[in-house]
CSV table of C-alpha atoms in Angstrom, one decimal:
chain,number,residue,atom,x,y,z
A,1,GLN,CA,94.5,34.5,44.2
A,2,GLN,CA,91.3,36.4,44.1
A,3,LEU,CA,88.4,35.9,41.8
A,4,THR,CA,85.1,37.7,41.4
A,5,VAL,CA,82.2,35.3,41.1
A,6,LEU,CA,78.4,35.1,41.2
A,7,ALA,CA,77.5,33.3,44.4
A,8,THR,CA,74.1,31.6,44.9
A,9,GLY,CA,72.8,30.0,48.0
A,10,TYR,CA,71.4,26.4,48.0
A,11,ALA,CA,69.9,24.1,50.6
A,12,LEU,CA,69.8,20.6,49.2
A,13,SER,CA,70.6,17.4,51.2
A,14,GLY,CA,72.7,14.5,50.1
A,15,ALA,CA,76.2,13.9,49.0
A,16,THR,CA,78.5,16.0,46.8
A,17,ALA,CA,80.2,15.2,43.5
A,18,THR,CA,83.3,14.3,45.6
A,19,GLY,CA,81.3,12.0,47.9
A,20,VAL,CA,81.4,14.1,51.1
A,21,PRO,CA,78.0,15.0,52.6
A,22,VAL,CA,76.7,18.5,52.1
A,23,GLY,CA,77.3,20.9,55.0
A,24,TRP,CA,78.4,24.4,55.9
A,25,GLY,CA,81.4,25.4,53.8
A,26,ILE,CA,80.6,23.1,50.9
A,27,VAL,CA,81.0,25.1,47.7
A,28,ALA,CA,79.9,23.9,44.3
A,29,VAL,CA,82.2,25.1,41.6
A,30,ASP,CA,83.1,24.7,37.9
A,31,PRO,CA,86.2,22.6,38.3
A,32,SER,CA,87.7,24.1,35.1
A,33,VAL,CA,87.7,27.5,36.9
A,34,ILE,CA,88.2,26.4,40.6
A,35,PRO,CA,89.8,23.0,41.1
A,36,LEU,CA,87.9,20.6,43.4
A,37,GLY,CA,89.6,20.6,46.8
A,38,THR,CA,90.5,24.3,46.7
A,39,ARG,CA,90.0,26.2,50.0
A,40,ILE,CA,88.1,29.4,49.5
A,41,THR,CA,87.3,32.5,51.7
A,42,ILE,CA,83.9,34.0,50.8
A,43,PRO,CA,83.0,37.4,52.2
A,44,GLY,CA,79.8,37.3,54.2
A,45,TYR,CA,79.9,33.4,54.3
A,46,GLY,CA,83.2,32.4,55.7
A,47,GLU,CA,85.6,29.6,54.8
A,48,GLY,CA,84.7,26.9,52.3
A,49,VAL,CA,86.1,24.1,50.2
A,50,ALA,CA,85.3,23.4,46.5
A,51,ALA,CA,83.8,20.0,47.0
A,52,ASP,CA,80.8,19.9,44.6
A,53,THR,CA,79.7,20.6,41.0
A,54,GLY,CA,76.3,21.5,39.7
A,55,SER,CA,74.5,21.6,36.4
A,56,SER,CA,74.1,25.4,36.7
A,57,VAL,CA,77.6,26.1,38.0
A,58,ARG,CA,79.5,27.1,34.9
A,59,GLY,CA,82.3,29.6,34.6
A,60,ALA,CA,82.8,32.2,37.4
A,61,VAL,CA,79.8,30.9,39.4
A,62,ILE,CA,79.7,29.2,42.8
A,63,ASP,CA,76.9,27.7,44.9
A,64,LEU,CA,77.1,28.0,48.7
A,65,TRP,CA,75.4,25.5,51.0
A,66,PHE,CA,73.0,26.7,53.7
A,67,PRO,CA,71.2,24.5,56.3
A,68,THR,CA,67.7,26.0,55.4
A,69,ARG,CA,66.0,27.2,52.3
A,70,ALA,CA,65.2,30.5,54.1
A,71,GLN,CA,68.9,31.1,54.7
A,72,ALA,CA,69.8,30.2,51.1
A,73,LEU,CA,67.1,32.6,49.8
A,74,ALA,CA,68.3,35.3,52.2
A,75,TRP,CA,71.8,35.0,50.6
A,76,GLY,CA,70.2,35.0,47.2
A,77,ARG,CA,72.5,35.7,44.3
A,78,ARG,CA,75.3,38.2,44.8
A,79,THR,CA,78.6,39.1,43.3
A,80,VAL,CA,81.5,38.5,45.6
A,81,THR,CA,85.3,38.5,45.4
A,82,ILE,CA,86.6,35.3,46.8
A,83,THR,CA,90.1,34.3,47.8
A,84,LEU,CA,91.5,30.9,46.7
A,85,HIS,CA,94.0,29.2,49.0
Protein backbone atom coordinates (compact mmCIF):
# COMPACT_ATOMS: atom_id res chain seq x y z
CA GLN A 1 0.00 0.00 0.00
CA GLN A 2 1.26 3.47 -0.85
CA LEU A 3 0.55 6.70 1.01
CA THR A 4 1.58 10.28 0.31
CA VAL A 5 2.76 12.00 3.49
CA LEU A 6 4.58 15.09 4.69
CA ALA A 7 7.93 13.86 6.05
CA THR A 8 9.99 15.95 8.48
CA GLY A 9 13.49 15.23 9.78
CA TYR A 10 14.29 15.20 13.50
CA ALA A 11 17.43 14.54 15.56
CA LEU A 12 16.41 13.99 19.16
CA SER A 13 17.94 11.43 21.51
CA GLY A 14 16.17 9.07 23.85
CA ALA A 15 13.61 6.32 23.58
CA THR A 16 10.53 6.05 21.40
CA ALA A 17 6.90 5.61 22.36
CA THR A 18 7.38 1.85 21.86
CA GLY A 19 10.43 1.80 24.14
CA VAL A 20 13.13 1.21 21.52
CA PRO A 21 15.99 3.72 21.31
CA VAL A 22 15.92 6.25 18.50
CA GLY A 23 18.11 5.45 15.53
CA TRP A 24 18.26 5.34 11.76
CA GLY A 25 15.00 3.97 10.38
CA ILE A 26 12.88 4.98 13.36
CA VAL A 27 9.77 6.72 12.04
CA ALA A 28 7.28 8.67 14.13
CA VAL A 29 3.71 8.24 12.87
CA ASP A 30 0.10 8.87 13.74
CA PRO A 31 -0.92 5.32 14.73
CA SER A 32 -4.47 5.93 13.54
CA VAL A 33 -3.03 6.32 10.00
CA ILE A 34 0.02 4.01 10.12
CA PRO A 35 -0.04 1.31 12.81
CA LEU A 36 3.02 1.06 15.07
CA GLY A 37 5.27 -1.76 13.91
CA THR A 38 4.56 -1.18 10.20
CA ARG A 39 7.62 -1.45 7.95
CA ILE A 40 7.94 1.52 5.58
CA THR A 41 10.01 2.31 2.50
CA ILE A 42 10.73 6.05 2.24
CA PRO A 43 12.19 7.45 -1.02
CA GLY A 44 15.42 9.32 -0.32
CA TYR A 45 15.70 7.87 3.19
CA GLY A 46 15.44 4.09 2.94
CA GLU A 47 13.74 1.50 5.07
CA GLY A 48 12.07 2.33 8.34
CA VAL A 49 9.68 1.09 10.97
CA ALA A 50 6.81 2.94 12.59
CA ALA A 51 8.08 2.91 16.18
CA ASP A 52 7.31 6.33 17.60
CA THR A 53 4.61 8.97 17.91
CA GLY A 54 4.90 12.70 18.33
CA SER A 55 2.75 15.60 19.43
CA SER A 56 3.04 17.20 15.98
CA VAL A 57 2.61 13.94 14.07
CA ARG A 58 -1.07 13.94 13.16
CA GLY A 59 -2.71 12.57 10.03
CA ALA A 60 -0.59 11.89 6.92
CA VAL A 61 2.61 13.16 8.56
CA ILE A 62 5.77 11.25 9.52
CA ASP A 63 8.98 12.23 11.28
CA LEU A 64 12.26 10.59 10.21
CA TRP A 65 15.19 10.23 12.63
CA PHE A 66 18.62 11.54 11.64
CA PRO A 67 21.86 11.30 13.66
CA THR A 68 22.57 15.04 13.48
CA ARG A 69 20.52 18.20 13.50
CA ALA A 70 22.28 19.27 10.28
CA GLN A 71 21.10 16.11 8.49
CA ALA A 72 17.56 16.59 9.79
CA LEU A 73 17.57 20.21 8.60
CA ALA A 74 18.98 19.14 5.22
CA TRP A 75 16.01 16.77 4.82
CA GLY A 76 13.65 19.51 5.99
CA ARG A 77 9.97 18.95 5.25
CA ARG A 78 9.05 17.26 2.02
CA THR A 79 6.13 15.41 0.52
CA VAL A 80 6.96 11.80 -0.30
CA THR A 81 4.99 8.74 -1.34
CA ILE A 82 5.88 5.92 1.04
CA THR A 83 5.22 2.19 0.73
CA LEU A 84 3.78 0.33 3.72
CA HIS A 85 4.74 -3.33 4.14
